mmCIF file of C-alpha atoms in Angstrom:
data_model
loop_
_atom_site.group_PDB
_atom_site.id
_atom_site.type_symbol
_atom_site.label_atom_id
_atom_site.label_comp_id
_atom_site.label_asym_id
_atom_site.label_seq_id
_atom_site.Cartn_x
_atom_site.Cartn_y
_atom_site.Cartn_z
ATOM 1 C CA MET A 1 20.471 23.871 10.832
ATOM 2 C CA GLN A 2 20.194 27.498 9.882
ATOM 3 C CA GLY A 3 22.389 28.618 7.031
ATOM 4 C CA MET A 4 23.066 25.064 5.829
ATOM 5 C CA ASP A 5 23.583 24.958 2.041
ATOM 6 C CA TYR A 6 21.955 21.630 1.191
ATOM 7 C CA GLU A 7 22.525 22.085 -2.529
ATOM 8 C CA ALA A 8 26.268 22.352 -1.913
ATOM 9 C CA LEU A 9 26.151 19.325 0.398
ATOM 10 C CA PHE A 10 24.409 17.240 -2.267
ATOM 11 C CA ALA A 11 26.892 18.319 -4.927
ATOM 12 C CA ALA A 12 29.856 17.394 -2.696
ATOM 13 C CA THR A 13 28.538 14.044 -1.443
ATOM 14 C CA PRO A 14 31.218 11.419 -2.211
ATOM 15 C CA SER A 15 28.763 8.683 -3.243
ATOM 16 C CA PRO A 16 27.237 8.967 -6.739
ATOM 17 C CA TYR A 17 23.619 10.230 -6.634
ATOM 18 C CA LEU A 18 20.866 10.901 -9.173
ATOM 19 C CA VAL A 19 17.459 12.416 -8.399
ATOM 20 C CA LEU A 20 14.624 11.127 -10.584
ATOM 21 C CA GLY A 21 11.069 12.370 -11.024
ATOM 22 C CA ARG A 22 8.062 10.039 -11.012
ATOM 23 C CA ASP A 23 8.479 9.809 -14.792
ATOM 24 C CA LEU A 24 12.071 8.586 -14.223
ATOM 25 C CA VAL A 25 13.500 11.723 -15.800
ATOM 26 C CA ILE A 26 16.815 12.906 -14.283
ATOM 27 C CA VAL A 27 16.250 16.191 -12.446
ATOM 28 C CA GLU A 28 19.503 16.455 -10.473
ATOM 29 C CA VAL A 29 22.931 14.795 -10.287
ATOM 30 C CA ASN A 30 25.947 15.235 -8.068
ATOM 31 C CA GLN A 31 29.602 15.515 -9.029
ATOM 32 C CA ALA A 32 30.482 11.987 -7.876
ATOM 33 C CA TYR A 33 27.922 10.511 -10.269
ATOM 34 C CA LEU A 34 29.271 12.568 -13.162
ATOM 35 C CA GLU A 35 32.787 11.343 -12.423
ATOM 36 C CA ALA A 36 31.670 7.701 -12.092
ATOM 37 C CA THR A 37 29.898 7.738 -15.454
ATOM 38 C CA GLY A 38 32.065 10.178 -17.398
ATOM 39 C CA ARG A 39 29.064 12.417 -18.097
ATOM 40 C CA THR A 40 28.324 16.124 -17.770
ATOM 41 C CA ARG A 41 25.211 17.722 -16.289
ATOM 42 C CA GLN A 42 24.162 18.711 -19.798
ATOM 43 C CA ASP A 43 24.373 15.037 -20.839
ATOM 44 C CA LEU A 44 21.948 13.907 -18.124
ATOM 45 C CA LEU A 45 19.537 16.590 -16.891
ATOM 46 C CA GLY A 46 16.123 16.288 -18.530
ATOM 47 C CA GLN A 47 16.911 12.826 -19.902
ATOM 48 C CA ARG A 48 14.930 9.730 -18.995
ATOM 49 C CA ILE A 49 17.401 7.510 -17.155
ATOM 50 C CA PHE A 50 17.050 4.642 -19.640
ATOM 51 C CA ASP A 51 17.607 6.980 -22.574
ATOM 52 C CA ALA A 52 20.773 8.246 -20.925
ATOM 53 C CA PHE A 53 21.893 4.714 -20.036
ATOM 54 C CA PRO A 54 20.485 2.088 -22.441
ATOM 55 C CA ASN A 55 21.416 -1.577 -22.442
ATOM 56 C CA ASN A 56 24.513 -2.655 -24.354
ATOM 57 C CA PRO A 57 23.033 -3.792 -27.711
ATOM 58 C CA ASP A 58 25.973 -6.178 -28.252
ATOM 59 C CA ASP A 59 25.238 -8.087 -25.032
ATOM 60 C CA SER A 60 22.293 -10.436 -25.563
ATOM 61 C CA GLU A 61 22.104 -11.124 -21.806
ATOM 62 C CA ALA A 62 22.108 -7.467 -20.725
ATOM 63 C CA ASP A 63 19.390 -6.942 -18.117
ATOM 64 C CA GLY A 64 20.448 -3.696 -16.437
ATOM 65 C CA VAL A 65 17.532 -1.671 -17.801
ATOM 66 C CA GLU A 66 15.027 -4.400 -16.901
ATOM 67 C CA ASN A 67 16.289 -4.827 -13.340
ATOM 68 C CA LEU A 68 16.633 -1.113 -12.583
ATOM 69 C CA SER A 69 13.192 -0.418 -14.049
ATOM 70 C CA ALA A 70 11.688 -3.123 -11.825
ATOM 71 C CA SER A 71 13.369 -1.634 -8.747
ATOM 72 C CA LEU A 72 12.236 1.922 -9.503
ATOM 73 C CA ASN A 73 8.670 0.755 -10.091
ATOM 74 C CA ARG A 74 8.736 -1.130 -6.781
ATOM 75 C CA VAL A 75 9.709 2.112 -5.067
ATOM 76 C CA LEU A 76 6.847 3.983 -6.756
ATOM 77 C CA ALA A 77 4.351 1.270 -5.772
ATOM 78 C CA SER A 78 5.547 0.502 -2.232
ATOM 79 C CA ARG A 79 6.872 3.963 -1.270
ATOM 80 C CA ALA A 80 9.749 2.126 0.419
ATOM 81 C CA PRO A 81 13.495 1.986 -0.331
ATOM 82 C CA ASP A 82 14.683 -0.823 -2.600
ATOM 83 C CA THR A 83 18.209 -2.242 -2.454
ATOM 84 C CA MET A 84 19.203 -3.998 -5.652
ATOM 85 C CA ALA A 85 21.486 -6.980 -5.981
ATOM 86 C CA LEU A 86 24.947 -6.420 -7.433
ATOM 87 C CA GLN A 87 24.204 -5.424 -11.000
ATOM 88 C CA ARG A 88 26.178 -5.506 -14.236
ATOM 89 C CA TYR A 89 25.098 -2.459 -16.220
ATOM 90 C CA ASP A 90 27.527 -1.532 -19.017
ATOM 91 C CA ILE A 91 27.538 2.124 -20.086
ATOM 92 C CA ALA A 92 28.346 3.757 -23.380
ATOM 93 C CA VAL A 93 31.823 5.261 -23.707
ATOM 94 C CA MET A 94 31.543 8.968 -24.411
ATOM 95 C CA GLY A 95 33.229 9.938 -27.687
ATOM 96 C CA HIS A 96 33.156 6.360 -29.013
ATOM 97 C CA PRO A 97 29.825 5.771 -30.782
ATOM 98 C CA GLY A 98 28.590 2.233 -30.228
ATOM 99 C CA GLY A 99 31.293 1.507 -27.660
ATOM 100 C CA PHE A 100 30.332 0.137 -24.225
ATOM 101 C CA GLU A 101 32.491 -0.709 -21.218
ATOM 102 C CA GLU A 102 31.807 -3.325 -18.561
ATOM 103 C CA ARG A 103 30.567 -1.752 -15.323
ATOM 104 C CA TRP A 104 29.314 -3.255 -12.057
ATOM 105 C CA TRP A 105 27.148 -1.294 -9.614
ATOM 106 C CA SER A 106 25.626 -1.632 -6.157
ATOM 107 C CA PRO A 107 22.417 0.485 -6.359
ATOM 108 C CA ILE A 108 19.897 1.684 -3.739
ATOM 109 C CA ASN A 109 16.712 3.536 -4.715
ATOM 110 C CA THR A 110 15.021 5.648 -2.034
ATOM 111 C CA PRO A 111 11.650 7.474 -2.307
ATOM 112 C CA ILE A 112 10.930 11.042 -1.228
ATOM 113 C CA ILE A 113 7.267 11.240 -0.168
ATOM 114 C CA GLY A 114 5.182 14.368 -0.819
ATOM 115 C CA GLN A 115 2.403 15.780 1.347
ATOM 116 C CA ASP A 116 -0.168 13.862 -0.696
ATOM 117 C CA GLY A 117 1.453 10.561 0.314
ATOM 118 C CA ARG A 118 2.757 9.831 -3.182
ATOM 119 C CA VAL A 119 6.375 9.425 -4.239
ATOM 120 C CA THR A 120 7.594 12.805 -5.515
ATOM 121 C CA TRP A 121 11.250 11.996 -6.211
ATOM 122 C CA ILE A 122 13.485 8.940 -6.187
ATOM 123 C CA ILE A 123 17.087 9.185 -5.011
ATOM 124 C CA HIS A 124 19.180 6.714 -7.013
ATOM 125 C CA ARG A 125 22.487 6.027 -5.247
ATOM 126 C CA VAL A 126 25.139 3.740 -6.722
ATOM 127 C CA GLU A 127 28.593 2.520 -5.828
ATOM 128 C CA ASP A 128 30.890 1.582 -8.718
ATOM 129 C CA VAL A 129 32.386 -1.803 -7.772
ATOM 130 C CA THR A 130 33.699 -2.673 -11.230
ATOM 131 C CA ALA A 131 37.351 -2.844 -10.185
ATOM 132 C CA PHE A 132 36.542 -5.134 -7.249
ATOM 133 C CA VAL A 133 34.424 -7.517 -9.349
ATOM 134 C CA GLN A 134 36.942 -7.704 -12.181
ATOM 135 C CA ALA A 135 39.828 -8.294 -9.776
ATOM 136 C CA HIS A 136 38.042 -11.070 -7.927
ATOM 137 C CA ASN A 137 36.757 -12.723 -11.090
ATOM 138 C CA THR A 138 40.417 -13.487 -11.998
ATOM 139 C CA TRP A 139 41.150 -15.449 -8.836
ATOM 140 C CA SER A 140 40.311 -18.795 -10.354
ATOM 141 C CA GLY A 141 42.402 -18.323 -13.491
ATOM 142 C CA PRO A 142 45.132 -20.832 -14.428
ATOM 143 C CA GLY A 143 48.339 -20.496 -12.483
ATOM 144 C CA GLN A 144 46.769 -18.258 -9.831
ATOM 145 C CA HIS A 145 47.923 -18.885 -6.254
ATOM 146 C CA LEU A 146 45.699 -17.371 -3.596
ATOM 147 C CA THR A 147 46.981 -16.247 -0.252
ATOM 148 C CA GLU A 148 44.923 -17.216 2.790
ATOM 149 C CA ARG A 149 43.452 -13.725 2.856
ATOM 150 C CA ASP A 150 42.634 -13.849 -0.859
ATOM 151 C CA ALA A 151 40.933 -17.212 -0.390
ATOM 152 C CA LEU A 152 38.840 -15.859 2.490
ATOM 153 C CA GLU A 153 37.850 -12.800 0.455
ATOM 154 C CA ALA A 154 36.974 -14.976 -2.496
ATOM 155 C CA GLU A 155 34.791 -17.211 -0.339
ATOM 156 C CA LEU A 156 33.026 -14.221 1.261
ATOM 157 C CA TYR A 157 32.525 -12.634 -2.132
ATOM 158 C CA GLY A 158 31.096 -15.842 -3.586
ATOM 159 C CA ARG A 159 28.711 -16.264 -0.661
ATOM 160 C CA ALA A 160 27.619 -12.637 -0.927
ATOM 161 C CA ARG A 161 26.847 -13.088 -4.624
ATOM 162 C CA GLU A 162 24.863 -16.235 -3.842
ATOM 163 C CA LEU A 163 22.885 -14.410 -1.129
ATOM 164 C CA GLN A 164 22.140 -11.636 -3.584
ATOM 165 C CA ARG A 165 20.873 -14.167 -6.115
ATOM 166 C CA LEU A 166 18.643 -15.839 -3.519
ATOM 167 C CA ASN A 167 17.391 -12.464 -2.341
ATOM 168 C CA GLU A 168 16.390 -11.579 -5.895
ATOM 169 C CA GLU A 169 14.555 -14.900 -6.253
ATOM 170 C CA LEU A 170 12.681 -14.231 -2.992
ATOM 171 C CA ARG A 171 11.847 -10.717 -4.151
ATOM 172 C CA ASN A 172 10.451 -12.061 -7.421
ATOM 173 C CA ALA A 173 8.413 -14.666 -5.547
ATOM 174 C CA HIS A 174 7.073 -11.968 -3.225
ATOM 175 C CA THR A 175 6.150 -9.828 -6.227
ATOM 176 C CA ARG A 176 4.240 -12.701 -7.802
ATOM 177 C CA GLU A 177 2.433 -13.428 -4.521
ATOM 178 C CA ARG A 178 1.576 -9.755 -4.128
ATOM 179 C CA GLN A 179 0.138 -9.623 -7.647
ATOM 180 C CA VAL A 180 -2.020 -12.648 -6.883
ATOM 181 C CA ALA A 181 -3.077 -11.077 -3.581
ATOM 182 C CA VAL A 182 -4.017 -7.732 -5.121
ATOM 183 C CA THR A 183 -6.039 -9.444 -7.872
ATOM 184 C CA LEU A 184 -7.807 -11.548 -5.248
ATOM 185 C CA GLN A 185 -8.586 -8.528 -3.073
ATOM 186 C CA GLU A 186 -9.943 -6.485 -5.971
ATOM 187 C CA ALA A 187 -12.155 -9.366 -7.094
ATOM 188 C CA MET A 188 -13.581 -9.927 -3.604
ATOM 189 C CA LEU A 189 -14.298 -6.228 -2.977
ATOM 190 C CA GLN A 190 -16.249 -5.709 -6.186
ATOM 191 C CA SER A 191 -19.676 -4.236 -5.469
ATOM 192 C CA PRO A 192 -21.731 -3.924 -8.679
ATOM 193 C CA ASP A 193 -24.536 -1.964 -6.983
ATOM 194 C CA LEU A 194 -22.053 0.709 -5.881
ATOM 195 C CA ALA A 195 -21.965 2.176 -9.407
ATOM 196 C CA ARG A 196 -25.590 3.288 -8.982
ATOM 197 C CA HIS A 197 -24.810 5.383 -5.910
ATOM 198 C CA GLN A 198 -23.067 8.647 -6.759
ATOM 199 C CA ASP A 199 -23.396 9.785 -3.132
ATOM 200 C CA VAL A 200 -21.460 6.820 -1.725
ATOM 201 C CA ALA A 201 -17.662 6.753 -1.427
ATOM 202 C CA VAL A 202 -15.633 3.709 -0.362
ATOM 203 C CA ARG A 203 -11.976 3.299 0.568
ATOM 204 C CA TYR A 204 -9.794 0.302 1.353
ATOM 205 C CA LEU A 205 -6.244 0.707 2.711
ATOM 206 C CA PRO A 206 -4.161 -2.406 3.444
ATOM 207 C CA ALA A 207 -2.052 -2.566 6.565
ATOM 208 C CA ALA A 208 1.360 -1.004 6.021
ATOM 209 C CA GLY A 209 3.871 -3.694 5.090
ATOM 210 C CA SER A 210 1.227 -6.287 4.246
ATOM 211 C CA LEU A 211 0.705 -8.096 0.957
ATOM 212 C CA ASN A 212 -2.174 -5.683 0.295
ATOM 213 C CA VAL A 213 -4.734 -8.249 1.391
ATOM 214 C CA CYS A 214 -6.335 -8.398 4.798
ATOM 215 C CA GLY A 215 -9.643 -9.235 6.434
ATOM 216 C CA ASP A 216 -11.503 -5.895 6.222
ATOM 217 C CA TRP A 217 -14.293 -5.418 3.722
ATOM 218 C CA TYR A 218 -17.120 -3.120 2.641
ATOM 219 C CA ASP A 219 -20.266 -3.738 0.613
ATOM 220 C CA VAL A 220 -23.227 -1.867 -0.891
ATOM 221 C CA VAL A 221 -26.392 -3.800 -1.820
ATOM 222 C CA ASP A 222 -29.553 -2.487 -3.516
ATOM 223 C CA LEU A 223 -32.883 -3.712 -2.113
ATOM 224 C CA ALA A 224 -36.518 -3.307 -3.155
ATOM 225 C CA ASP A 225 -38.414 0.013 -3.111
ATOM 226 C CA GLY A 226 -35.322 2.197 -3.332
ATOM 227 C CA ARG A 227 -33.780 0.913 -0.118
ATOM 228 C CA PHE A 228 -30.141 -0.110 0.059
ATOM 229 C CA ALA A 229 -27.812 -1.684 2.615
ATOM 230 C CA VAL A 230 -24.207 -0.899 3.473
ATOM 231 C CA ALA A 231 -21.800 -2.951 5.558
ATOM 232 C CA VAL A 232 -18.252 -3.059 6.807
ATOM 233 C CA GLY A 233 -16.578 -6.022 8.477
ATOM 234 C CA ASP A 234 -13.267 -7.123 9.944
ATOM 235 C CA VAL A 235 -11.935 -10.685 10.030
ATOM 236 C CA VAL A 236 -9.275 -11.406 12.635
ATOM 237 C CA GLY A 237 -5.804 -11.691 11.109
ATOM 238 C CA HIS A 238 -4.058 -10.652 7.916
ATOM 239 C CA GLY A 239 -2.847 -12.179 4.692
ATOM 240 C CA LEU A 240 -4.397 -14.540 2.185
ATOM 241 C CA GLU A 241 -6.150 -16.746 4.758
ATOM 242 C CA ALA A 242 -7.958 -13.790 6.338
ATOM 243 C CA ALA A 243 -8.804 -12.440 2.890
ATOM 244 C CA ALA A 244 -10.298 -15.784 1.845
ATOM 245 C CA VAL A 245 -12.484 -15.907 4.967
ATOM 246 C CA MET A 246 -13.468 -12.286 4.361
ATOM 247 C CA GLY A 247 -14.587 -13.112 0.826
ATOM 248 C CA MET A 248 -16.827 -15.953 1.985
ATOM 249 C CA LEU A 249 -18.397 -13.944 4.825
ATOM 250 C CA ARG A 250 -18.943 -10.914 2.612
ATOM 251 C CA SER A 251 -20.710 -13.022 -0.024
ATOM 252 C CA ALA A 252 -22.849 -14.764 2.609
ATOM 253 C CA LEU A 253 -23.931 -11.462 4.180
ATOM 254 C CA SER A 254 -24.712 -9.967 0.779
ATOM 255 C CA ALA A 255 -26.976 -12.913 -0.002
ATOM 256 C CA ALA A 256 -28.599 -12.878 3.461
ATOM 257 C CA ILE A 257 -29.579 -9.191 3.350
ATOM 258 C CA ARG A 258 -31.108 -9.624 -0.108
ATOM 259 C CA ALA A 259 -33.246 -12.518 1.140
ATOM 260 C CA LEU A 260 -34.178 -11.211 4.592
ATOM 261 C CA GLU A 261 -33.883 -7.405 4.250
ATOM 262 C CA ARG A 262 -33.486 -7.031 8.024
ATOM 263 C CA PRO A 263 -29.924 -6.336 9.246
ATOM 264 C CA ALA A 264 -30.345 -8.246 12.522
ATOM 265 C CA GLN A 265 -31.625 -11.382 10.787
ATOM 266 C CA ALA A 266 -28.879 -11.150 8.161
ATOM 267 C CA LEU A 267 -26.243 -11.048 10.930
ATOM 268 C CA GLU A 268 -27.886 -14.002 12.679
ATOM 269 C CA VAL A 269 -27.532 -16.048 9.489
ATOM 270 C CA LEU A 270 -23.948 -14.868 9.072
ATOM 271 C CA GLY A 271 -23.165 -15.868 12.657
ATOM 272 C CA LEU A 272 -24.438 -19.391 12.082
ATOM 273 C CA TYR A 273 -22.390 -19.643 8.906
ATOM 274 C CA ALA A 274 -19.273 -18.345 10.694
ATOM 275 C CA ARG A 275 -19.428 -21.285 13.124
ATOM 276 C CA SER A 276 -18.769 -23.679 10.243
ATOM 277 C CA LEU A 277 -15.972 -21.619 8.703
ATOM 278 C CA GLU A 278 -12.458 -21.909 10.097
ATOM 279 C CA GLY A 279 -10.977 -18.513 10.906
ATOM 280 C CA ALA A 280 -14.339 -16.724 10.914
ATOM 281 C CA LEU A 281 -15.046 -16.622 14.655
ATOM 282 C CA ASN A 282 -14.776 -13.241 16.377
ATOM 283 C CA THR A 283 -15.284 -11.406 13.096
ATOM 284 C CA THR A 284 -16.915 -8.021 13.699
ATOM 285 C CA VAL A 285 -19.409 -6.510 11.273
ATOM 286 C CA VAL A 286 -22.028 -3.784 11.173
ATOM 287 C CA LYS A 287 -24.949 -3.779 8.724
ATOM 288 C CA ALA A 288 -27.185 -0.779 8.047
ATOM 289 C CA MET A 289 -30.216 -0.504 5.784
ATOM 290 C CA VAL A 290 -31.168 2.949 4.494
ATOM 291 C CA ASP A 291 -34.827 3.632 3.635
ATOM 292 C CA PRO A 292 -35.125 6.923 1.713
ATOM 293 C CA ARG A 293 -38.949 6.811 1.866
ATOM 294 C CA SER A 294 -39.175 6.891 5.671
ATOM 295 C CA HIS A 295 -35.782 8.605 6.188
ATOM 296 C CA LEU A 296 -34.801 5.806 8.539
ATOM 297 C CA ILE A 297 -31.548 3.891 9.104
ATOM 298 C CA ILE A 298 -32.073 0.389 10.499
ATOM 299 C CA TYR A 299 -28.907 -1.237 11.767
ATOM 300 C CA SER A 300 -27.407 -4.106 13.746
ATOM 301 C CA ASN A 301 -23.859 -4.379 15.057
ATOM 302 C CA ALA A 302 -21.817 -7.507 15.825
ATOM 303 C CA GLY A 303 -18.976 -6.200 18.008
ATOM 304 C CA HIS A 304 -17.931 -3.481 15.538
ATOM 305 C CA PRO A 305 -17.072 0.208 16.133
ATOM 306 C CA PRO A 306 -20.281 2.255 15.880
ATOM 307 C CA PRO A 307 -21.256 4.026 12.650
ATOM 308 C CA VAL A 308 -21.439 7.815 12.807
ATOM 309 C CA LEU A 309 -24.323 9.996 11.594
ATOM 310 C CA VAL A 310 -23.057 13.487 10.799
ATOM 311 C CA HIS A 311 -25.541 16.366 10.650
ATOM 312 C CA PRO A 312 -25.081 19.492 8.485
ATOM 313 C CA ASP A 313 -24.466 21.588 11.622
ATOM 314 C CA GLY A 314 -21.400 19.465 12.439
ATOM 315 C CA THR A 315 -22.870 17.490 15.323
ATOM 316 C CA CYS A 316 -22.300 13.735 15.264
ATOM 317 C CA ARG A 317 -24.345 10.853 16.648
ATOM 318 C CA LEU A 318 -22.881 7.411 17.266
ATOM 319 C CA LEU A 319 -25.218 4.608 16.206
ATOM 320 C CA ASP A 320 -24.536 2.411 19.240
ATOM 321 C CA GLU A 321 -27.957 1.164 20.334
ATOM 322 C CA ALA A 322 -27.860 -2.297 18.722
ATOM 323 C CA VAL A 323 -24.430 -3.634 19.678
ATOM 324 C CA ASP A 324 -23.894 -7.363 20.209
ATOM 325 C CA PRO A 325 -20.792 -9.617 20.522
ATOM 326 C CA PRO A 326 -18.761 -10.584 17.407
ATOM 327 C CA LEU A 327 -19.740 -13.536 15.239
ATOM 328 C CA GLY A 328 -19.567 -16.856 17.080
ATOM 329 C CA ALA A 329 -18.711 -15.273 20.442
ATOM 330 C CA ARG A 330 -21.753 -16.820 22.153
ATOM 331 C CA PRO A 331 -21.831 -20.613 22.646
ATOM 332 C CA GLN A 332 -25.496 -20.737 21.561
ATOM 333 C CA HIS A 333 -27.553 -18.848 19.033
ATOM 334 C CA VAL A 334 -29.307 -15.749 20.396
ATOM 335 C CA PRO A 335 -31.357 -13.297 18.267
ATOM 336 C CA ARG A 336 -29.391 -10.135 17.521
ATOM 337 C CA PRO A 337 -30.664 -6.661 18.382
ATOM 338 C CA GLN A 338 -31.690 -4.079 15.819
ATOM 339 C CA ALA A 339 -32.264 -0.324 16.103
ATOM 340 C CA GLY A 340 -33.645 2.478 13.972
ATOM 341 C CA GLN A 341 -32.280 5.994 13.594
ATOM 342 C CA PRO A 342 -34.150 8.786 11.741
ATOM 343 C CA TYR A 343 -32.112 10.990 9.432
ATOM 344 C CA SER A 344 -32.640 14.157 7.419
ATOM 345 C CA PRO A 345 -31.590 14.778 3.809
ATOM 346 C CA GLY A 346 -28.053 16.146 3.843
ATOM 347 C CA ASP A 347 -26.926 13.990 6.765
ATOM 348 C CA THR A 348 -23.879 11.757 6.241
ATOM 349 C CA LEU A 349 -23.553 8.138 7.365
ATOM 350 C CA VAL A 350 -20.017 6.852 8.002
ATOM 351 C CA LEU A 351 -19.090 3.191 8.506
ATOM 352 C CA TYR A 352 -15.487 2.104 9.077
ATOM 353 C CA THR A 353 -13.233 -0.565 10.551
ATOM 354 C CA ASP A 354 -11.162 -0.164 13.697
ATOM 355 C CA GLY A 355 -7.931 0.635 11.835
ATOM 356 C CA LEU A 356 -9.362 4.103 11.185
ATOM 357 C CA ILE A 357 -9.564 5.057 14.861
ATOM 358 C CA GLU A 358 -7.466 2.713 16.998
ATOM 359 C CA ARG A 359 -3.927 3.679 17.999
ATOM 360 C CA ARG A 360 -1.474 1.829 20.206
ATOM 361 C CA ASP A 361 -1.555 2.787 23.903
ATOM 362 C CA GLU A 362 -4.671 4.927 23.389
ATOM 363 C CA ASP A 363 -8.249 4.518 24.556
ATOM 364 C CA ILE A 364 -10.775 3.941 21.781
ATOM 365 C CA ASP A 365 -12.778 6.949 22.990
ATOM 366 C CA ALA A 366 -9.880 9.179 21.996
ATOM 367 C CA GLY A 367 -9.994 7.724 18.495
ATOM 368 C CA LEU A 368 -13.760 8.222 18.253
ATOM 369 C CA ALA A 369 -13.400 11.830 19.404
ATOM 370 C CA ARG A 370 -10.711 12.439 16.780
ATOM 371 C CA LEU A 371 -12.957 10.904 14.112
ATOM 372 C CA THR A 372 -16.071 12.915 14.964
ATOM 373 C CA GLU A 373 -14.069 16.148 15.209
ATOM 374 C CA ALA A 374 -12.648 15.595 11.725
ATOM 375 C CA LEU A 375 -16.052 14.662 10.312
ATOM 376 C CA GLY A 376 -17.611 17.795 11.754
ATOM 377 C CA ARG A 377 -14.870 19.980 10.323
ATOM 378 C CA HIS A 378 -15.185 18.544 6.808
ATOM 379 C CA ARG A 379 -18.966 17.967 6.794
ATOM 380 C CA PHE A 380 -19.593 20.204 3.755
ATOM 381 C CA LEU A 381 -17.369 18.124 1.459
ATOM 382 C CA GLY A 382 -18.854 15.565 -0.916
ATOM 383 C CA PRO A 383 -18.349 11.881 -0.040
ATOM 384 C CA GLU A 384 -15.238 11.381 -2.215
ATOM 385 C CA HIS A 385 -13.452 14.495 -0.976
ATOM 386 C CA LEU A 386 -14.627 13.832 2.583
ATOM 387 C CA ALA A 387 -13.055 10.355 2.476
ATOM 388 C CA ASP A 388 -9.721 11.772 1.310
ATOM 389 C CA ALA A 389 -9.772 14.633 3.829
ATOM 390 C CA LEU A 390 -10.643 12.251 6.652
ATOM 391 C CA LEU A 391 -7.745 9.902 5.888
ATOM 392 C CA ALA A 392 -5.379 12.872 5.599
ATOM 393 C CA ASP A 393 -6.534 14.414 8.891
ATOM 394 C CA LEU A 394 -6.086 11.105 10.700
ATOM 395 C CA GLY A 395 -2.602 10.614 9.234
ATOM 396 C CA LEU A 396 -3.581 7.491 7.290
ATOM 397 C CA VAL A 397 -2.808 8.396 3.676
ATOM 398 C CA ARG A 398 0.116 5.947 3.748
ATOM 399 C CA GLY A 399 -1.816 3.272 5.632
ATOM 400 C CA ALA A 400 -1.675 2.163 9.272
ATOM 401 C CA HIS A 401 -0.670 -0.849 11.377
ATOM 402 C CA ASP A 402 -4.091 -2.342 10.616
ATOM 403 C CA ASP A 403 -6.079 -2.380 7.402
ATOM 404 C CA ILE A 404 -8.934 0.084 6.929
ATOM 405 C CA ALA A 405 -12.307 -0.095 5.199
ATOM 406 C CA LEU A 406 -14.400 3.057 4.980
ATOM 407 C CA VAL A 407 -17.880 3.805 3.579
ATOM 408 C CA ILE A 408 -19.311 7.343 3.423
ATOM 409 C CA VAL A 409 -22.962 7.873 2.406
ATOM 410 C CA ARG A 410 -24.501 11.290 1.771
ATOM 411 C CA LEU A 411 -28.163 10.749 2.643
#
């Protein structure tokens, strides 16, 4: 709305709010927060939140700093709001050095996302529920007689606290599983030969809301006489099971191309292996070998979106002349096709998985057109900057419904 004074609205909001930077330094605070904590703006602005509100040193079980820090770091990592369980977080009494008072809070931490897709600010909203908690903690004292309404409130309160405890246990379990998943994914996507290719950029983006592990992969393999091979693949499904299958297929294909050096034969071997591996059928993969001596790309495609060859003038060619069904789609083994495509120095080869181009309720041709248009527009960028610009243009900086693997090679 025109003329709306958002600064005044924030200041007058009845719920207590802090605004934190990525470094967890307090950059803004509203009047309700000052009243709830007994602080002034001068007390808080420019202070790191845990310097302004440390744990009570006399309480050996104080965990307010630990729990709030974990929540804020989850927001920075996930770029999603985080609702904390009911939290005891005592605060120092102003004017009484060393004095702390018992306080209970119901906090929610919400990210503000910048144009680069990163968290720019965190809005920390709290509700002071100290009076409620202290009142209800006295219900079970000696001589107390609860009315029917008091008993119902006590039961609801107790169940709510139990749900909060269980929710925190589930959150911790999810965090542990995610850490395992991320470590697994990073280990399986390691490509030692990639370090020798300064003109190759790779990207992996997990599906939004996933555990950060899925079935997409990329690989770069050095061969004899200066040749090298690149690949991207996509296992059906998400999660740890798909990631495990991905790891086995990726390793098998890496070994096959080193032994056979022909993309079609390597995919034939991979297809035979996929038949013996549960969850591997209908995997799509494209393998391309680059020969700098003959300026030739030799490739074979098992049901995967076609690679794109981008010329310096902005024109794009889809490498779609050696397309075959996904792994295991045929009931019997059939030799896979292979094609060659000449290239000129300065061309760019782009391999990707379908999450880069596919959108719900949209034909794949529309996604391919969007991809080639963006590649043509950014063709002068180096591989690393081209990868970032491409993801930004396609609106994928924050991920998509499907995971994405991307390889960009400046030839």
